[in-house]
Amino acid sequence: MEVLTSYKGKVCIAYVKKGGIKLSKINKVVVLGAGTMGNGIVQVVAQAGYQVVMRDISDDFLAKGLKTIEKSLSKLVEKNKIKADEKANILGRITTATSMDAVSSADLIIEAVPERIDLKVKVFEEIDKLAPAHAILGSNTSSLPITAIAAATKRPEQVAGIHFMNPVPMMKGVELIKGRVTSQETLDKAVEFTKSLNKVPTIAMDYAGFISSRLLQAYCNEAAYTVMNGNSPKDVDDNMIYCANMPMGPCALMDLIGIDVCVFVMQICEEEFGPRFKAAPILKQMVNAGHLGRKTGQGFYKY
Ligand SMILES: NC(=O)c1ccc[n+]([C@@H]2O[C@H](COP(=O)([O-])OP(=O)(O)OC[C@H]3O[C@@H](n4cnc5c(N)ncnc54)[C@H](O)[C@@H]3O)[C@@H](O)[C@H]2O)c1
């Protein structure tokens, strides 16, 4: 069966196998990318007892990723959440690789490389050639269309969004995105896998921003307008914390996510849903000033 999809004017044809393929039990997981999300995903997967390979393009990135995991596990030991020997066992289940050949024995691959459609398409073409036929291919994208990423493979029915939240070890929710041709069996496996990590899966359809980014960005954009209207970021944040019981205010949240990242996701939602997602002028001004939030030391707040 052929399914036509399009992304930014490019028509992609996804070939869906008739009858599908039997998906086997997940034992070995490969995570592509050792960055902010990749190393967090590797940690929680290893904590759940899976053998996991962390793959990045250089040993330096891998060493940095491993160091972050080591630190995070040490904190859990300090807080008595895990024992010291458990930490050693978890680290023992993690191996690293710079070669893409690592995916050749994987049951599940989770891609967490930078948020660029050209890069994701290239990576999925590559892993499709090397991964076993039964393997499920997941993408941690927070905004790009799963259907377009899946169309880069010959197994689009085995591709799903597996969207972890930052920081991965702390956040309970995982958004699973059903592409236009993702099979129910793949989605069921993703649900089962997510639960095995002691996380809570929610299913989202493959439209820009899925559920989490779409709702959050609409909320954050309106918060930016309230600041533009003269309200202080602290008043806006405290209002939401104390009047709506939010754990954190929207301005502090945007500073954490990165103002540039917020504007980028708003633009993707605007392309799909129209002007209601047009980023507030104050956000564009902040990007121009380099006030991107925590990562540059200045956003709505000074750090
Ligand atoms: N940072 C967040 O808060 C957040 C939250 C949810 C989802 N995401 C999504 O997760 C993905 C990764 O984001 P991040 O913040 O971890 O990025 P990051 O820049 O911190 O890490 C990306 C890593 O991927 C590596 N990489 C590049 N090409 C690669 C390849 N071909 N194979 C393996 N590794 C490769 C880079 O060297 C880098 O170490 C993006 O799609 C992003 O949208 C990010």
XYZ file of C-alpha atoms and ligand atoms in Angstrom:
347
model
C 0.000 0.000 0.000
C 1.285 3.510 -0.764
C 0.465 6.485 1.421
C 1.167 10.009 0.262
C 2.349 12.527 2.802
C 3.882 15.923 2.366
C 6.154 18.142 4.403
C 7.098 21.698 3.380
C 5.936 21.048 -0.163
C 7.973 17.847 -0.478
C 5.818 14.839 -1.299
C 6.946 11.691 0.415
C 5.636 8.233 -0.371
C 5.518 5.814 2.511
C 5.386 2.161 1.472
C 3.480 0.135 4.025
C 4.048 -3.604 4.120
C 0.897 -5.685 3.772
C 0.276 -7.879 6.789
C 3.052 -6.184 8.798
C 5.927 -7.795 10.578
C 5.891 -9.530 13.958
C 7.488 -7.249 16.497
C 9.534 -9.165 19.037
C 10.314 -8.455 22.662
C 12.497 -5.446 23.354
C 15.825 -6.399 24.925
C 18.395 -4.148 23.386
C 17.905 -0.421 22.894
C 20.146 1.963 20.959
C 19.861 5.709 21.581
C 21.215 8.043 18.911
C 22.619 11.217 20.438
C 24.314 11.677 23.819
C 23.109 15.272 24.324
C 20.589 16.739 26.794
C 17.849 14.267 25.889
C 19.933 11.322 24.655
C 21.878 10.803 27.864
C 18.723 11.141 29.979
C 16.960 8.527 27.844
C 19.963 6.184 28.087
C 19.902 6.542 31.873
C 16.216 5.711 32.361
C 16.390 2.823 29.873
C 19.404 1.309 31.690
C 17.700 1.901 35.066
C 14.754 -0.165 33.823
C 17.106 -3.108 33.186
C 17.648 -2.919 29.421
C 21.011 -3.210 27.700
C 21.500 0.137 26.004
C 24.002 1.566 23.557
C 24.521 5.341 23.438
C 25.662 6.410 19.969
C 27.040 9.824 19.044
C 29.319 11.125 16.322
C 32.397 11.638 18.525
C 33.962 10.200 21.669
C 33.912 13.647 23.286
C 30.101 13.839 23.114
C 29.859 10.299 24.477
C 32.226 11.048 27.375
C 30.166 14.140 28.256
C 26.930 12.149 28.097
C 28.335 9.391 30.307
C 29.584 11.952 32.836
C 26.097 13.470 33.087
C 24.561 10.018 33.663
C 27.185 9.190 36.284
C 26.467 12.463 38.140
C 22.727 11.962 37.952
C 22.977 8.413 39.339
C 25.306 9.608 42.123
C 22.633 12.095 43.169
C 20.116 9.245 43.347
C 22.547 7.311 45.588
C 23.014 10.387 47.825
C 19.250 10.738 48.155
C 18.988 7.027 48.980
C 16.800 6.375 45.948
C 19.185 3.696 44.649
C 22.025 1.726 46.262
C 25.670 2.202 45.222
C 25.864 -1.307 43.730
C 22.694 -0.580 41.712
C 24.425 2.454 40.251
C 27.324 0.223 39.153
C 24.884 -2.287 37.609
C 23.044 0.460 35.712
C 26.318 1.852 34.345
C 27.317 -1.719 33.445
C 24.317 -1.997 31.114
C 25.424 1.070 29.116
C 27.896 0.817 26.260
C 28.877 3.536 23.796
C 29.539 3.642 20.071
C 30.477 6.114 17.374
C 29.625 3.754 14.514
C 26.061 3.484 13.256
C 26.632 -0.302 13.038
C 25.530 -0.292 16.695
C 21.905 -0.395 15.517
C 22.378 -3.746 13.746
C 21.424 -5.752 16.847
C 18.811 -3.360 18.293
C 15.160 -4.157 19.003
C 14.355 -0.490 19.533
C 16.195 2.599 18.339
C 15.435 6.005 19.833
C 16.764 8.939 17.847
C 17.645 12.095 19.811
C 19.792 14.062 17.348
C 19.323 17.827 16.770
C 15.897 19.069 15.644
C 16.477 19.357 11.879
C 14.292 17.503 9.400
C 17.154 17.003 6.897
C 19.317 15.419 9.602
C 16.492 13.218 10.949
C 15.640 11.999 7.432
C 19.303 11.145 6.762
C 19.616 9.306 10.089
C 16.395 7.303 9.516
C 17.493 6.317 5.990
C 20.742 5.061 7.478
C 19.256 3.140 10.406
C 16.580 1.587 8.201
C 19.334 -0.071 6.167
C 21.243 -1.378 9.202
C 18.614 -2.236 11.827
C 17.026 -5.725 12.058
C 13.685 -6.040 10.232
C 11.751 -6.351 13.497
C 13.223 -3.222 15.097
C 11.015 -0.290 16.036
C 12.386 3.147 15.164
C 11.413 5.964 17.534
C 12.099 9.677 17.255
C 12.339 12.037 20.214
C 11.431 15.024 18.029
C 9.395 17.681 19.820
C 7.903 19.242 16.714
C 8.791 17.597 13.384
C 6.247 15.399 11.559
C 6.695 11.710 12.338
C 4.994 10.779 9.047
C 7.701 12.614 7.067
C 10.490 11.048 9.136
C 8.887 7.600 8.724
C 8.676 8.094 4.954
C 12.489 8.044 4.845
C 12.321 4.333 5.735
C 10.929 1.198 4.140
C 9.119 0.389 7.404
C 7.040 3.508 8.178
C 4.511 1.377 10.070
C 7.309 0.630 12.592
C 8.151 4.286 13.195
C 6.610 6.308 16.038
C 7.364 9.437 18.020
C 8.707 8.620 21.488
C 8.901 12.077 22.978
C 10.531 12.231 26.400
C 10.384 15.412 28.474
C 13.336 17.325 29.889
C 14.884 16.427 32.368
C 14.199 12.828 31.359
C 14.998 11.126 34.701
C 12.550 13.448 36.524
C 9.643 13.808 34.125
C 6.974 11.117 34.263
C 5.233 11.764 30.949
C 6.213 10.410 27.527
C 4.241 11.519 24.488
C 3.888 8.774 21.878
C 3.120 10.065 18.408
C 1.172 8.004 15.933
C 2.280 8.880 12.419
C -0.253 8.496 9.624
C 0.931 4.952 8.951
C 2.271 3.887 12.358
C 0.787 0.457 13.082
C -1.239 -0.250 16.197
C 1.232 -3.016 17.043
C 4.129 -0.525 17.034
C 2.155 1.882 19.191
C 1.229 -0.917 21.629
C 4.916 -1.860 21.901
C 5.840 1.774 22.537
C 3.174 2.005 25.262
C 4.421 -1.211 26.888
C 8.041 -0.030 26.683
C 7.214 3.389 28.172
C 5.372 1.764 31.081
C 8.357 -0.540 31.668
C 10.416 2.624 32.286
C 7.940 3.581 35.004
C 6.743 6.491 32.880
C 3.232 7.448 31.832
C 2.523 7.303 28.071
C 0.001 9.533 26.314
C -0.826 9.127 22.627
C -0.822 12.153 20.333
C -1.722 12.507 16.675
C 0.894 13.695 14.203
C 0.043 17.396 13.891
C 2.511 20.202 14.611
C 3.494 20.400 18.256
C 1.580 17.160 18.993
C -0.237 17.790 22.305
C 2.418 18.956 24.778
C 4.314 21.540 22.697
C 1.143 22.831 21.035
C -0.694 23.539 24.292
C 2.392 24.783 26.120
C 3.416 27.183 23.362
C -0.090 28.653 23.070
C -0.008 29.258 26.844
C 3.558 30.624 26.853
C 2.872 32.932 23.897
C -0.090 34.485 25.702
C 2.088 34.895 28.813
C 4.640 36.770 26.667
C 1.846 39.103 25.501
C 0.880 39.803 29.124
C 4.505 40.862 29.803
C 4.375 43.030 26.663
C 1.232 44.645 28.089
C 3.230 45.805 31.111
C 2.875 42.961 33.604
C 6.117 41.883 35.262
C 7.370 38.337 34.536
C 7.326 37.681 38.290
C 3.660 38.719 38.581
C 2.729 36.604 35.575
C 4.594 33.586 36.984
C 3.330 34.010 40.562
C -0.203 34.423 39.232
C -0.014 31.062 37.508
C 1.742 29.390 40.448
C -0.631 30.642 43.153
C -3.888 31.168 41.242
C -3.750 28.209 38.877
C -1.541 25.839 40.894
C 1.071 25.532 38.138
C 4.379 24.151 39.481
C 6.325 26.824 37.591
C 5.376 30.074 35.863
C 5.364 30.419 32.049
C 8.159 33.047 31.896
C 10.520 30.891 33.959
C 9.476 27.937 31.799
C 10.280 29.790 28.556
C 13.668 30.768 30.013
C 14.297 27.094 30.775
C 13.234 25.838 27.343
C 15.061 28.664 25.526
C 13.256 31.634 23.954
C 14.645 30.695 20.510
C 13.316 27.131 20.857
C 9.870 28.486 21.859
C 9.788 30.797 18.816
C 10.904 27.918 16.556
C 8.088 25.633 17.775
C 5.529 28.481 17.545
C 6.561 29.007 13.907
C 6.058 25.318 13.132
C 2.591 25.462 14.746
C 1.827 28.723 12.881
C 2.625 27.028 9.542
C 0.125 24.302 10.374
C -2.610 26.121 12.310
C -2.295 29.753 11.221
C -1.755 33.135 12.887
C -3.007 32.169 16.332
C 0.508 30.737 16.903
C 2.358 33.837 15.657
C 5.094 34.455 18.247
C 4.546 37.571 20.375
C 6.802 40.441 19.182
C 8.556 40.537 22.558
C 9.828 36.979 21.997
C 11.329 37.872 18.606
C 12.904 40.976 20.167
C 14.450 38.835 22.919
C 15.890 36.434 20.313
C 17.401 39.382 18.402
C 18.971 40.645 21.630
C 20.407 37.201 22.415
C 18.245 37.026 25.548
C 17.505 33.329 25.109
C 16.905 32.430 28.731
C 19.030 30.427 31.162
C 21.513 29.328 28.524
C 22.627 32.922 27.827
C 22.195 34.201 31.394
C 19.348 36.528 30.443
C 15.774 35.910 29.423
C 12.669 37.142 31.224
C 14.959 36.881 34.274
C 18.708 37.352 34.870
C 20.689 34.205 35.801
N 16.228 19.751 25.004
C 14.928 19.613 25.276
O 14.375 20.215 26.218
C 14.096 18.654 24.474
C 12.878 18.169 25.005
C 12.147 17.219 24.279
C 12.604 16.818 23.022
N 13.769 17.332 22.514
C 14.210 16.855 21.209
O 15.239 15.885 21.401
C 16.144 15.910 20.297
C 17.569 16.103 20.812
O 17.616 17.333 21.487
P 18.769 17.657 22.544
O 18.319 18.860 23.293
O 19.167 16.428 23.312
O 19.967 18.058 21.562
P 21.536 18.168 21.884
O 22.073 19.139 20.915
O 21.754 18.380 23.333
O 22.092 16.696 21.524
C 22.071 16.157 20.242
C 23.239 15.177 20.111
O 23.083 14.454 18.899
C 24.371 14.242 18.364
N 24.267 13.849 16.963
C 24.230 14.606 15.857
N 24.120 13.827 14.751
C 24.083 12.548 15.187
C 23.982 11.278 14.539
N 23.886 11.188 13.223
N 23.967 10.155 15.311
C 24.060 10.251 16.664
N 24.168 11.423 17.318
C 24.189 12.549 16.598
C 25.097 15.550 18.641
O 26.507 15.366 18.560
C 24.613 15.865 20.054
O 25.454 15.300 21.055
C 15.647 17.012 19.367
O 14.824 16.433 18.383
C 14.820 17.894 20.303
O 13.817 18.622 19.635
C 14.533 18.222 23.209
